[in-house]
Short mmCIF file of C-alpha atoms and ligand atoms in Angstrom, two decimals:
data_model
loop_
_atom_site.label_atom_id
_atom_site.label_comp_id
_atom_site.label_asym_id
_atom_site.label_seq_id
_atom_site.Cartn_x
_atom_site.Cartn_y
_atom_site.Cartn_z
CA UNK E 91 -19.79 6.42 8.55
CA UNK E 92 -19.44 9.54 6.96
CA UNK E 93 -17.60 11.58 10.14
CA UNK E 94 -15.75 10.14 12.94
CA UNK E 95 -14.72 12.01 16.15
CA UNK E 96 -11.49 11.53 17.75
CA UNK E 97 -11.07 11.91 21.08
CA UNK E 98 -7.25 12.74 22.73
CA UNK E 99 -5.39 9.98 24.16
CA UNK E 100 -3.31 9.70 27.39
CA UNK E 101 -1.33 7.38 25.31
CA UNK E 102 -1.74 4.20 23.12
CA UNK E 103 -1.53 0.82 24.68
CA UNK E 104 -2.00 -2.94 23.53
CA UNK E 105 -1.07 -6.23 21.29
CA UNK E 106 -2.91 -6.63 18.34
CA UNK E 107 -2.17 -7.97 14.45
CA UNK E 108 -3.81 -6.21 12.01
CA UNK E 109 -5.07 -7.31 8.67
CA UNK E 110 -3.07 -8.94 5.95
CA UNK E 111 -0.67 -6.82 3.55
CA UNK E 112 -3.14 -5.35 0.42
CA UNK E 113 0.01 -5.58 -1.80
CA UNK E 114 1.17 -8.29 -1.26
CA UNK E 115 -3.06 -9.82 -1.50
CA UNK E 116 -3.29 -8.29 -5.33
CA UNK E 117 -0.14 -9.83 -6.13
CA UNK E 118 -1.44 -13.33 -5.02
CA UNK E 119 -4.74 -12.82 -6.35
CA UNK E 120 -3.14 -11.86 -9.70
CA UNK E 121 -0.85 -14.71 -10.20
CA UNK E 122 -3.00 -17.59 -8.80
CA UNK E 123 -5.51 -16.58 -11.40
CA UNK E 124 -3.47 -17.25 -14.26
CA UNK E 125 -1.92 -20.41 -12.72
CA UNK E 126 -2.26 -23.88 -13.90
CA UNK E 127 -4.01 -25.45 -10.60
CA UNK E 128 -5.95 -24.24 -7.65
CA UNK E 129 -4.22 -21.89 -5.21
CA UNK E 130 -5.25 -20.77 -1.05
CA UNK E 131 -4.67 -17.73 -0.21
CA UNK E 132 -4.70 -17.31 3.92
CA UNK E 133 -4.74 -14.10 5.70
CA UNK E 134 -6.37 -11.91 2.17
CA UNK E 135 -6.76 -8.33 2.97
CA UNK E 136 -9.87 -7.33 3.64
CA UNK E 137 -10.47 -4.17 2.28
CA UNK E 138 -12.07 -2.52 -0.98
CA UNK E 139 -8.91 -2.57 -2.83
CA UNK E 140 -8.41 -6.20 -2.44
CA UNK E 141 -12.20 -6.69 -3.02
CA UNK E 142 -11.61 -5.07 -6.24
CA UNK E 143 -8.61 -7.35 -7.32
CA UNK E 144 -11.50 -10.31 -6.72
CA UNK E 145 -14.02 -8.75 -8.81
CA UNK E 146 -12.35 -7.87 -11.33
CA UNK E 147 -10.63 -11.51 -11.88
CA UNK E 148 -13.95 -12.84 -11.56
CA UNK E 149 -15.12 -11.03 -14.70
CA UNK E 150 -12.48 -12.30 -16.16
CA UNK E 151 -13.84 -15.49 -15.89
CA UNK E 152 -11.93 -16.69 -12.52
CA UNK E 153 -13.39 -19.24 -10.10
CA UNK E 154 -12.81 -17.60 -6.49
CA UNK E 155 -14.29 -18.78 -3.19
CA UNK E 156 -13.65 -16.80 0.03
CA UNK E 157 -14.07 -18.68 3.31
CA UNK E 158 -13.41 -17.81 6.96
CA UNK E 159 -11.05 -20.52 8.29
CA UNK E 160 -12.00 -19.87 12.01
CA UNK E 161 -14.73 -18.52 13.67
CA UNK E 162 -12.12 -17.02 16.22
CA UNK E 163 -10.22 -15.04 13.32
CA UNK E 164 -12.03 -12.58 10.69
CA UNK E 165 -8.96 -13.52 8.09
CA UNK E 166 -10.43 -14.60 5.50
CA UNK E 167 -9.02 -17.56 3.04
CA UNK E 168 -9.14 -17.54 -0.36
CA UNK E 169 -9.36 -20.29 -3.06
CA UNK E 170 -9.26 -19.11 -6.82
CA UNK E 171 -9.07 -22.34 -9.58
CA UNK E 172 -6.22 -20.98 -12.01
CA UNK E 173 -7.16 -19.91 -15.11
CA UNK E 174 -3.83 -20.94 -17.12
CA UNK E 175 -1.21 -18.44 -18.83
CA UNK E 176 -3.85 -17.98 -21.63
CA UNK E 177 -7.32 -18.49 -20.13
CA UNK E 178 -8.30 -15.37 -18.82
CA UNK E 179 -12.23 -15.40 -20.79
CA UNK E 180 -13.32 -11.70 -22.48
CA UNK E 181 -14.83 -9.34 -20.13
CA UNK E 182 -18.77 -9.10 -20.99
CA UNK E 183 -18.37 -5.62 -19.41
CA UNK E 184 -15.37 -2.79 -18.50
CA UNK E 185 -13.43 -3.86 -15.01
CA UNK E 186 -14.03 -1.89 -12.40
CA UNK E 187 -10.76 -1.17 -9.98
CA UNK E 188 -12.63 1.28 -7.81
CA UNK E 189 -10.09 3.01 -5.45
CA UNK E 190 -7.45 0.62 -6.46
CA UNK E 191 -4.00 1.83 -8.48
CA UNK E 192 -2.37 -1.74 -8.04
CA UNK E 193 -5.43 -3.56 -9.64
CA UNK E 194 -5.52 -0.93 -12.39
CA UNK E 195 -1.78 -0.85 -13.37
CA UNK E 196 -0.85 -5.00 -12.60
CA UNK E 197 -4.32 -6.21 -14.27
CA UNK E 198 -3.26 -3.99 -17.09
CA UNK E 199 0.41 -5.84 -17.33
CA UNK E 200 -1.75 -9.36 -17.61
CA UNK E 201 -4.18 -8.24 -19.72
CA UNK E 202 -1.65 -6.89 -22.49
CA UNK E 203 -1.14 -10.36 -23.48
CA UNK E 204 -4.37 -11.55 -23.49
CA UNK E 205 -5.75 -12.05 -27.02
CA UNK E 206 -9.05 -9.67 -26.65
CA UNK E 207 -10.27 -6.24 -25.79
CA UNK E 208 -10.65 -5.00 -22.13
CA UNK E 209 -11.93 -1.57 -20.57
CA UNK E 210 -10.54 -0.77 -16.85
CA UNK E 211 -11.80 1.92 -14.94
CA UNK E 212 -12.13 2.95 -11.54
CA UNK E 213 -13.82 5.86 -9.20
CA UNK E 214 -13.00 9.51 -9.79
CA UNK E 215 -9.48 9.09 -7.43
CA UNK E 216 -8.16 6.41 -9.19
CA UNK E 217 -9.12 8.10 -12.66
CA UNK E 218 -7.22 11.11 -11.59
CA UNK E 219 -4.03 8.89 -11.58
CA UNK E 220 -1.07 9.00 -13.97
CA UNK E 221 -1.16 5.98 -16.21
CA UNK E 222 1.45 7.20 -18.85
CA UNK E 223 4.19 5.17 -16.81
CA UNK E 224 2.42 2.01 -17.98
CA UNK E 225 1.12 2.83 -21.34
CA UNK E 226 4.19 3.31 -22.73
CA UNK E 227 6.10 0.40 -21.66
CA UNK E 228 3.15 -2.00 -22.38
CA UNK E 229 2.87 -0.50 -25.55
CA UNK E 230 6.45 -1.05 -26.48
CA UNK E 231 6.11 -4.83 -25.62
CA UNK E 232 3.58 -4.84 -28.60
CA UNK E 233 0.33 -4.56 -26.55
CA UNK E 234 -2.41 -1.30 -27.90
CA UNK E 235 -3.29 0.31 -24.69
CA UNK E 236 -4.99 3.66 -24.96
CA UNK E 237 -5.99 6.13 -21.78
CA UNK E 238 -8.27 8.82 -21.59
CA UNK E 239 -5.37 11.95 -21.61
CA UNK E 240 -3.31 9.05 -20.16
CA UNK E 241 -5.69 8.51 -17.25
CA UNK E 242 -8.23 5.70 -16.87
CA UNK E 243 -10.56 4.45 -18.20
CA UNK E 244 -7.97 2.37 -19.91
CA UNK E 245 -8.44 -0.11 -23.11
CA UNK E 246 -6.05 -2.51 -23.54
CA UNK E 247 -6.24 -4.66 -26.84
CA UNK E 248 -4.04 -8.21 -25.97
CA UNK E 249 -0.84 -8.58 -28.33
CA UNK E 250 1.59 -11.16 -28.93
CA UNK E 251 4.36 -9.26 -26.78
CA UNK E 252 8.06 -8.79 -27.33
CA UNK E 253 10.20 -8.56 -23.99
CA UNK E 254 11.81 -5.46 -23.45
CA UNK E 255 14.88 -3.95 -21.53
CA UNK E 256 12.72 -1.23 -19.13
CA UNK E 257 13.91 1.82 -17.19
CA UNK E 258 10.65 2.93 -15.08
CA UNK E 259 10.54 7.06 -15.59
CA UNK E 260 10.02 7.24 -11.51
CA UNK E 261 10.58 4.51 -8.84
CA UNK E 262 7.62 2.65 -8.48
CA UNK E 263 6.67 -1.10 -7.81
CA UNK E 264 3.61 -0.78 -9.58
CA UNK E 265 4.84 -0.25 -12.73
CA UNK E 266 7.87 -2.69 -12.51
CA UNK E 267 5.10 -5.78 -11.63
CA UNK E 268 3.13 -4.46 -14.54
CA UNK E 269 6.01 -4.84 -17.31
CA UNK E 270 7.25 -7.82 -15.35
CA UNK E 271 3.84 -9.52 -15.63
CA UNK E 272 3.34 -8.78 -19.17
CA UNK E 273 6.82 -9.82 -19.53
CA UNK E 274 5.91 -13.46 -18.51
CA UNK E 275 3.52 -13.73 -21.43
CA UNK E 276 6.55 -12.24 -24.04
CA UNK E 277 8.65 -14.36 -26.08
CA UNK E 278 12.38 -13.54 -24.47
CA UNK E 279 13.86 -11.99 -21.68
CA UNK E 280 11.66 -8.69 -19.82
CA UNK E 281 14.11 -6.70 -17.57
CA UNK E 282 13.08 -4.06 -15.31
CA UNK E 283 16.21 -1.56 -14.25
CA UNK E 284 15.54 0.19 -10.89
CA UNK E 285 17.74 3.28 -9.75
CA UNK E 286 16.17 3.08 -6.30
CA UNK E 287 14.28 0.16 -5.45
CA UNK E 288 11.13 -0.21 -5.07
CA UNK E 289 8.96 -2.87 -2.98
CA UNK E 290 9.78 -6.71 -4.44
CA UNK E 291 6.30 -8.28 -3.67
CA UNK E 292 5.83 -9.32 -7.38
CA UNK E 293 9.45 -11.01 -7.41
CA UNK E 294 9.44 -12.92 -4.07
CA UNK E 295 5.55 -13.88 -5.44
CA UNK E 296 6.89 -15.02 -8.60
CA UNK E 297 9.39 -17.57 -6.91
CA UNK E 298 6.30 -18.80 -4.52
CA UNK E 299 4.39 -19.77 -7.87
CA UNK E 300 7.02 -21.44 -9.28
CA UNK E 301 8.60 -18.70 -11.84
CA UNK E 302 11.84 -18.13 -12.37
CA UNK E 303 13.36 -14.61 -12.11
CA UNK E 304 16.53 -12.84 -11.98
CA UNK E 305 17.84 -10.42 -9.45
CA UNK E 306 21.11 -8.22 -9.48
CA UNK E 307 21.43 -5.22 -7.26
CA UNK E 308 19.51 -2.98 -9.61
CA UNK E 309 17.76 -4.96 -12.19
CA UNK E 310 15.43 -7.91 -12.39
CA UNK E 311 14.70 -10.25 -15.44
CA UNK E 312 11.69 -12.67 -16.07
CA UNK E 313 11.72 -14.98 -19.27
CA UNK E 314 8.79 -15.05 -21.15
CA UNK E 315 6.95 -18.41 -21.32
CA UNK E 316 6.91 -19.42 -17.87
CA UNK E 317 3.97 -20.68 -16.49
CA UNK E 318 3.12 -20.17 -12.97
CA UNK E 319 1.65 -23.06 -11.06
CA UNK E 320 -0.94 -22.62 -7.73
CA UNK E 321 0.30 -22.59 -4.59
CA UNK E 322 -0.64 -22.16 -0.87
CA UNK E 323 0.37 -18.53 0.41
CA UNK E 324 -0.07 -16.71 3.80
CA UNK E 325 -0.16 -13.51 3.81
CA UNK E 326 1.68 -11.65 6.30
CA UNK E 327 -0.07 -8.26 8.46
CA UNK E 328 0.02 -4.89 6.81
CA UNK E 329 3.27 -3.20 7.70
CA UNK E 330 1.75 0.03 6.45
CA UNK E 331 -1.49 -0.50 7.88
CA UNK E 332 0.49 -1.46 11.10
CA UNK E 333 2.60 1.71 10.30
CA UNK E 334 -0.38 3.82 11.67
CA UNK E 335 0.33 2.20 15.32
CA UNK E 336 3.34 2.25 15.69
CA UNK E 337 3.80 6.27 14.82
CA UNK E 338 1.11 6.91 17.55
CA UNK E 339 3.25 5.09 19.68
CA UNK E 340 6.42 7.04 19.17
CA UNK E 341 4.15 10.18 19.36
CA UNK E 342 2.56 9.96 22.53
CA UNK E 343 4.35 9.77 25.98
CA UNK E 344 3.54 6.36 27.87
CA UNK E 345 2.65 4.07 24.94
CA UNK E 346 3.31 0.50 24.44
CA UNK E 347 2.33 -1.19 21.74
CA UNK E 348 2.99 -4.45 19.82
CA UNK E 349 2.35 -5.61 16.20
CA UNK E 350 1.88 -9.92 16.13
CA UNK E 351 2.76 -11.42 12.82
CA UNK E 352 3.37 -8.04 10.43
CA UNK E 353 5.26 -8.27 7.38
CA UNK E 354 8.98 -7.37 7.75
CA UNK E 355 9.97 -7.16 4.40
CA UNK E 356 13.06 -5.01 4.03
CA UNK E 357 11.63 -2.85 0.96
CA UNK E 358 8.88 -1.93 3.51
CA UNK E 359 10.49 -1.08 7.09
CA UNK E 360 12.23 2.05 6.30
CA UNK E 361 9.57 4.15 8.43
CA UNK E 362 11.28 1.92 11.48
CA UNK E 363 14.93 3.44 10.86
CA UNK E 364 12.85 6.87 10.72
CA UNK E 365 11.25 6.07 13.92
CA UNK E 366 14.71 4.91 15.64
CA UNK E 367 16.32 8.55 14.16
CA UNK E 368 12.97 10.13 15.82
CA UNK E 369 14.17 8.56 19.40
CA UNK E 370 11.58 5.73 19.61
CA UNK E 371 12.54 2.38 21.25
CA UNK E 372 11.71 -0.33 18.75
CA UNK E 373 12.30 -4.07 18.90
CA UNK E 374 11.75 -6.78 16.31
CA UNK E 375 11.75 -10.11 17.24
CA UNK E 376 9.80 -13.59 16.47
CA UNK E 377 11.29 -13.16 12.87
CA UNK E 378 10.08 -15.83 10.22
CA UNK E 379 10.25 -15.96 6.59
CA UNK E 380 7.49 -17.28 5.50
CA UNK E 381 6.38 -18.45 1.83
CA UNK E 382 9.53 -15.86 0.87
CA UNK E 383 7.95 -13.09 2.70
CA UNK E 384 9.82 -12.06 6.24
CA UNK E 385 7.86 -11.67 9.33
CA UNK E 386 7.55 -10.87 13.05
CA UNK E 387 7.04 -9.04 16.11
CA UNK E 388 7.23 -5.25 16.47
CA UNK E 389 6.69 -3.75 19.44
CA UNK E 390 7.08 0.35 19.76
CA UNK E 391 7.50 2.59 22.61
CA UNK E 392 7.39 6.63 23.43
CA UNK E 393 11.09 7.71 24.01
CA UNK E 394 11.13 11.45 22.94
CA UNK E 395 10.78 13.32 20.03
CA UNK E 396 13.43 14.94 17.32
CA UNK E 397 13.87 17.17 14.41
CA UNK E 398 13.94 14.51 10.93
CA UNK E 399 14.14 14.75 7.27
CA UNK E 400 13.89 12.62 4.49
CA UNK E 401 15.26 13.09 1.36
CA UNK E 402 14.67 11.52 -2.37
CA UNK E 403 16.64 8.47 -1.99
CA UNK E 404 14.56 7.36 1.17
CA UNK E 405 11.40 8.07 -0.38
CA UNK E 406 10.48 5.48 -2.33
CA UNK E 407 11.31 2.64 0.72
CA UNK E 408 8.73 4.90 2.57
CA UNK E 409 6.18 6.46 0.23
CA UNK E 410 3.01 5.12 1.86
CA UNK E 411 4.19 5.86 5.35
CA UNK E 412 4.54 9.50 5.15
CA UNK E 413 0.96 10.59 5.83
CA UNK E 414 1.58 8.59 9.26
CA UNK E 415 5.02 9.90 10.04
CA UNK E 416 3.71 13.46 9.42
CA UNK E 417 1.15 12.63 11.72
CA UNK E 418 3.23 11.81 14.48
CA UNK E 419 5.15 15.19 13.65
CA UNK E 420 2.46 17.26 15.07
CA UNK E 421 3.18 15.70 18.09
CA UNK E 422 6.31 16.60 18.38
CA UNK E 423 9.92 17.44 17.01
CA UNK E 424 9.38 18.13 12.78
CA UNK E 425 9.48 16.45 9.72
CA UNK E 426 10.74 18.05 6.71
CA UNK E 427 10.48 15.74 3.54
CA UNK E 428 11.74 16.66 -0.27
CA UNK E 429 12.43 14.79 -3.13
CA UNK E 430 8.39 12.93 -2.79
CA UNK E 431 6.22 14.54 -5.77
CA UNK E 432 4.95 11.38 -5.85
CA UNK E 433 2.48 11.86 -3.19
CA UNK E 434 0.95 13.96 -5.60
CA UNK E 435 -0.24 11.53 -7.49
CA UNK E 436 -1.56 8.88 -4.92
CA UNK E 437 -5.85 8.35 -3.97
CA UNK E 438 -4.89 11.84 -3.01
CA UNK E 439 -2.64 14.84 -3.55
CA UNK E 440 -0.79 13.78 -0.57
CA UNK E 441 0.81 17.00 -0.37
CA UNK E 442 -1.90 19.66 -0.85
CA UNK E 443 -4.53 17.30 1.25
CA UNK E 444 -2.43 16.33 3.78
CA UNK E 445 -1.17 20.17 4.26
CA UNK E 446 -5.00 21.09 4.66
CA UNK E 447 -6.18 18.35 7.15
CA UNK E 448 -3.14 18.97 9.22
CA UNK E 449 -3.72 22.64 9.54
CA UNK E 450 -7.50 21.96 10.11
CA UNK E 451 -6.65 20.26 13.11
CA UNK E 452 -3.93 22.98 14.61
CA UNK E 453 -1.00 21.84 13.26
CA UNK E 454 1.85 24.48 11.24
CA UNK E 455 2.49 22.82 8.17
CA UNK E 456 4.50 24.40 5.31
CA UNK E 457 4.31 22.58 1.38
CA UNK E 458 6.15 22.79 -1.92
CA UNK E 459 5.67 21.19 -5.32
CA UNK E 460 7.62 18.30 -3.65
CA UNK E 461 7.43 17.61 -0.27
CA UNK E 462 6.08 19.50 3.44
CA UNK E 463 7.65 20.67 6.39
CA UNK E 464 5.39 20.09 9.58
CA UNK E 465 6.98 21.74 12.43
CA UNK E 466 5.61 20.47 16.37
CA UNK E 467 6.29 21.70 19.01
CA UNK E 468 2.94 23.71 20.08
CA UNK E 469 -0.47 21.27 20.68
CA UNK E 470 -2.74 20.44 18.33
CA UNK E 471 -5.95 22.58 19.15
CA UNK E 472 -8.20 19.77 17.68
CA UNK E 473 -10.80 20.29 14.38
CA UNK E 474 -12.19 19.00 11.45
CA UNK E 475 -10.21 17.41 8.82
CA UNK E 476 -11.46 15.98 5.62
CA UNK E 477 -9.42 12.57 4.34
CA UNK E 478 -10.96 13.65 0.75
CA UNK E 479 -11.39 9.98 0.26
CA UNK E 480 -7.62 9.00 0.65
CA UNK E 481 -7.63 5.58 3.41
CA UNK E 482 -4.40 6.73 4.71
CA UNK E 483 -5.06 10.71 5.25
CA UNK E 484 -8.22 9.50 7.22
CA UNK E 485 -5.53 7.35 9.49
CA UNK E 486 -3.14 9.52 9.43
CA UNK E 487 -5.49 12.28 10.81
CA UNK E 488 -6.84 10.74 13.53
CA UNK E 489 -3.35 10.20 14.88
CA UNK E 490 -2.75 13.42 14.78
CA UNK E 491 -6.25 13.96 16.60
CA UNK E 492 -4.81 12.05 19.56
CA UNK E 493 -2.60 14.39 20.52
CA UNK E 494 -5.36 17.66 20.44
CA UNK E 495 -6.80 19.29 23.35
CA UNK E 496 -10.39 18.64 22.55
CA UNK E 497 -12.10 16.51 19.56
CA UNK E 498 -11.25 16.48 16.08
CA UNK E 499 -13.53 15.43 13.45
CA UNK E 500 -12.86 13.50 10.50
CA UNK E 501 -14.54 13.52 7.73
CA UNK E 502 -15.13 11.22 4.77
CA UNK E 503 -13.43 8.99 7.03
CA UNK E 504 -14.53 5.32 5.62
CA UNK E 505 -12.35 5.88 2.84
CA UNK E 506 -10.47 3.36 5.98
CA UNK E 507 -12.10 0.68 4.67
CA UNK E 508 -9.73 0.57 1.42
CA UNK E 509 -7.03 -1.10 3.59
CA UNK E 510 -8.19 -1.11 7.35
CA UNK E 511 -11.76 -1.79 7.90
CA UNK E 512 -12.18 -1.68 11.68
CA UNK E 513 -9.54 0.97 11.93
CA UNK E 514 -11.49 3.44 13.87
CA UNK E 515 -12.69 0.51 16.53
CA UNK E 516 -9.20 -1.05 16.88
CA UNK E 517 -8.46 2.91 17.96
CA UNK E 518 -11.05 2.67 20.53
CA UNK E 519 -9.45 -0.44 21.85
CA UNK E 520 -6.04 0.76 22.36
CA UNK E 521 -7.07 4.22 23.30
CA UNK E 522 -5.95 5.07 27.15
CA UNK E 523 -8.46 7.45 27.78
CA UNK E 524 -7.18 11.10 29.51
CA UNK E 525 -7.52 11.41 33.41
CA UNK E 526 -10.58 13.17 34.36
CA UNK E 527 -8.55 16.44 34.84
CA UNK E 528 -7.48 16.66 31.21
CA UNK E 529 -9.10 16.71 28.00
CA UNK E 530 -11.35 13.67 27.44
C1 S3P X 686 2.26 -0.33 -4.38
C2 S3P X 686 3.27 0.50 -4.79
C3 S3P X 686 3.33 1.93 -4.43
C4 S3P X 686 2.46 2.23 -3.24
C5 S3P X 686 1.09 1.63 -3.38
C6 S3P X 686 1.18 0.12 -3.50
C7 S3P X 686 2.26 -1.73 -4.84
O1 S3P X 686 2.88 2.70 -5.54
O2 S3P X 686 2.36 3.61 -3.04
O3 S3P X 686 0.30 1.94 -2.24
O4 S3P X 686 1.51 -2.55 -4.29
O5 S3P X 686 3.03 -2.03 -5.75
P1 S3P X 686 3.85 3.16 -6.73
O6 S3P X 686 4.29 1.97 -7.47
O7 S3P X 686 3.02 4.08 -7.57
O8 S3P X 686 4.99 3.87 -6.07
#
């Protein structure tokens, strides 16, 4: 699947769930590996990134069967035998995180206390990435870590660590789970300060393996020594995966649709309050928490379209939704974001790539060093946009596509597979096809 076409909808319509969250997966992979006892993990995302998590834990000497509970349901369950605090065996060769930043940056927080040499690397995206942000820290908790101009591949030689009092240099929740996992190998106290916060996956997974951790408004603290036992998780649907839905829904007039079981964490929703400022009509309901992770209903409908901006402070609470919302900007109304350099440095440049593929398909988009402006208000015309191997550019095109006059092509479009294999079909499904007298 090297190019999908994208046909215009009339609008978007349906119930579906859609696969289980791939950060909240890495984190359960990651701590149920170095647990005393055998942990389940139901719902496990099924994409590459997740996949990656697996492989590289099983180089690492970790016993992990995957299983497929029902033959109604393609969740898939997995079982991984903890490995202990300290059992984590030498890699026989370097760990490969492919596409995946998480695996990279947490696996390199575990690893730093591991008493033996590892090499992590990943494709050419993921060894584009920044890796500074966790070098240093790491290396000030007494671990040697060493990039390649601060980029992977990345060698990490296990220390005895120190725990340290750490100020991240930009919000981020990968590098606060990466200090905060090497921090539960260190002898004291490992605090993490956050100006804004960031997604709190690795805390509320901490709790559901039985460590202790500390939370005030803007700072969280793990002691050192803790060992985390197995447990049986569930992991709830993608919110950002079910993001992609629910912004075609507010784009195009006539749509209905509803999210079953997504995640509803609160450091995740912030592209809801967006929506609501856009005009859209959204309800939550069926709310659960769940093995410390909220969860529920969402269902999204068309009500108009408005002028929005986000600003620095929002950003973080919505970093991997902006592809989507600027998606649903070419619909209609604008979006104007600043304050997100970030994006820069994602499987993408989020800026610069999502600019291009935009324009490609019609749309007037205008960028800076940190942030974009798309402005709607005319129709897409339809083309050919190129996700440059970034999962949520190729999702975040083809909801722009839906509003075009005629096709748009996407290309390098399984990069989907990272976090939504079977995007492109669950399209087709909720796809109300245009009335012979329009564009089909
Ligand atoms: C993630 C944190 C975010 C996010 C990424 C997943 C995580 O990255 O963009 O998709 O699982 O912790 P940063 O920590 O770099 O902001």
């Amino acid at each position: 699947m090297a190019s999908v076409i994208v046909y215009p909808a009339k609008c978007l319509r349906g119930r579906l769930t859609v696969p289980g969250d791939k950060s909240i997966s890495h984190r359960y992979a990651l701590l149920a590996a170095i647990s005393n006892g055998r942990s389940t993990i139901e719902r496990y995302a099924p994409g590459a990134d997740c996949a990656s998590t697996l492989s590289c834990l099983a180089t690492l000497g970790v016993d992990i069967h995957k299983s497929l509970p029902s033959c109604q349901s393609s969740d898939t369950r997995v079982t991984i035998e903890g490995r202990g605090l300290r059992g984590l065996v030498p890699p026989a060769a370097p760990l490969n995180a492919g596409n995946s930043g998480t695996t990279l940056r947490l696996l390199s927080g575990i690893l730093a206390g591991q008493p033996f040499h590892s090499e992590i690397t990943g494709d050419s995206s993921l060894r584009r990435r920044p890796m500074k942000r966790i070098i240093d820290p790491l290396t000030q908790m007494g671990a040697k870590v060493i990039g390649h101009h601060d980029r992977p591949p990345i060698l990490v030689q296990g220390s005895s660590l120190q725990g340290i009092d750490f100020t991240p240099p930009v919000p981020s929740a990968q590098v606060k789970s990466t200090v905060l996992l090497a921090g539960l190998q260190a002898t004291g106290d490992t605090t993490v300060r956050e100006q804004q916060a960031t997604r709190d996956h690795t805390e509320r997974a901490f709790s559901q393996f039985g460590i202790n951790v500390k939370r005030h408004t803007d700072s969280i603290t793990v002691q050192g020594g803790q060992h985390p036992t197995g447990s049986h998780v569930v992991v709830p649907g993608d919110v950002s995966s079910a993001a992609f839905w629910a912004t075609a829904a507010a784009a195009i007039p006539d749509s209905d649709i509803t999210l079953l079981d997504v995640g509803l964490n609160p450091t995740r929703v912030a592209f809801l309050t967006i929506l609501e400022r856009f005009g859209t009509l959204i309800e939550t309901s069926n709310i659960a928490e769940l093995g410390g992770e909220p969860r529920g209903q969402i269902r999204v409908r068309y009500n108009g379209t408005s002028s929005i901006e986000i600003g620095e402070t929002e950003v973080p609470s919505l970093i991997d939704e902006l592809p989507a919302l600027a998606a649903l900007a070419t619909h209609g109304g604008s979006l104007r974001v600043t304050g997100a350099g970030e994006l820069r440095h994602k499987e993408s440049d989020r800026i610069t790539d999502l600019a291009s593929g935009l324009r490609a398909l019609g749309a007037s988009v205008e960028e800076w060093e940190d942030g974009f402006h798309v402005m709607g208000g005319h129709q897409l015309t339809g083309g050919a946009a190129d996700a440059t191997g970034d999962h949520r550019l190729a999702m975040a095109f083809a909801i722009a596509a839906l509003g075009g006059k005629g096709p748009s092509e996407i290309h390098n479009a399984e990069a989907v597979d990272v976090s939504y294999p079977g995007f492109f079909e669950t399209l087709a499904s909720l796809r109300v096809q245009m009335d012979d007298n329009d564009a089909s």
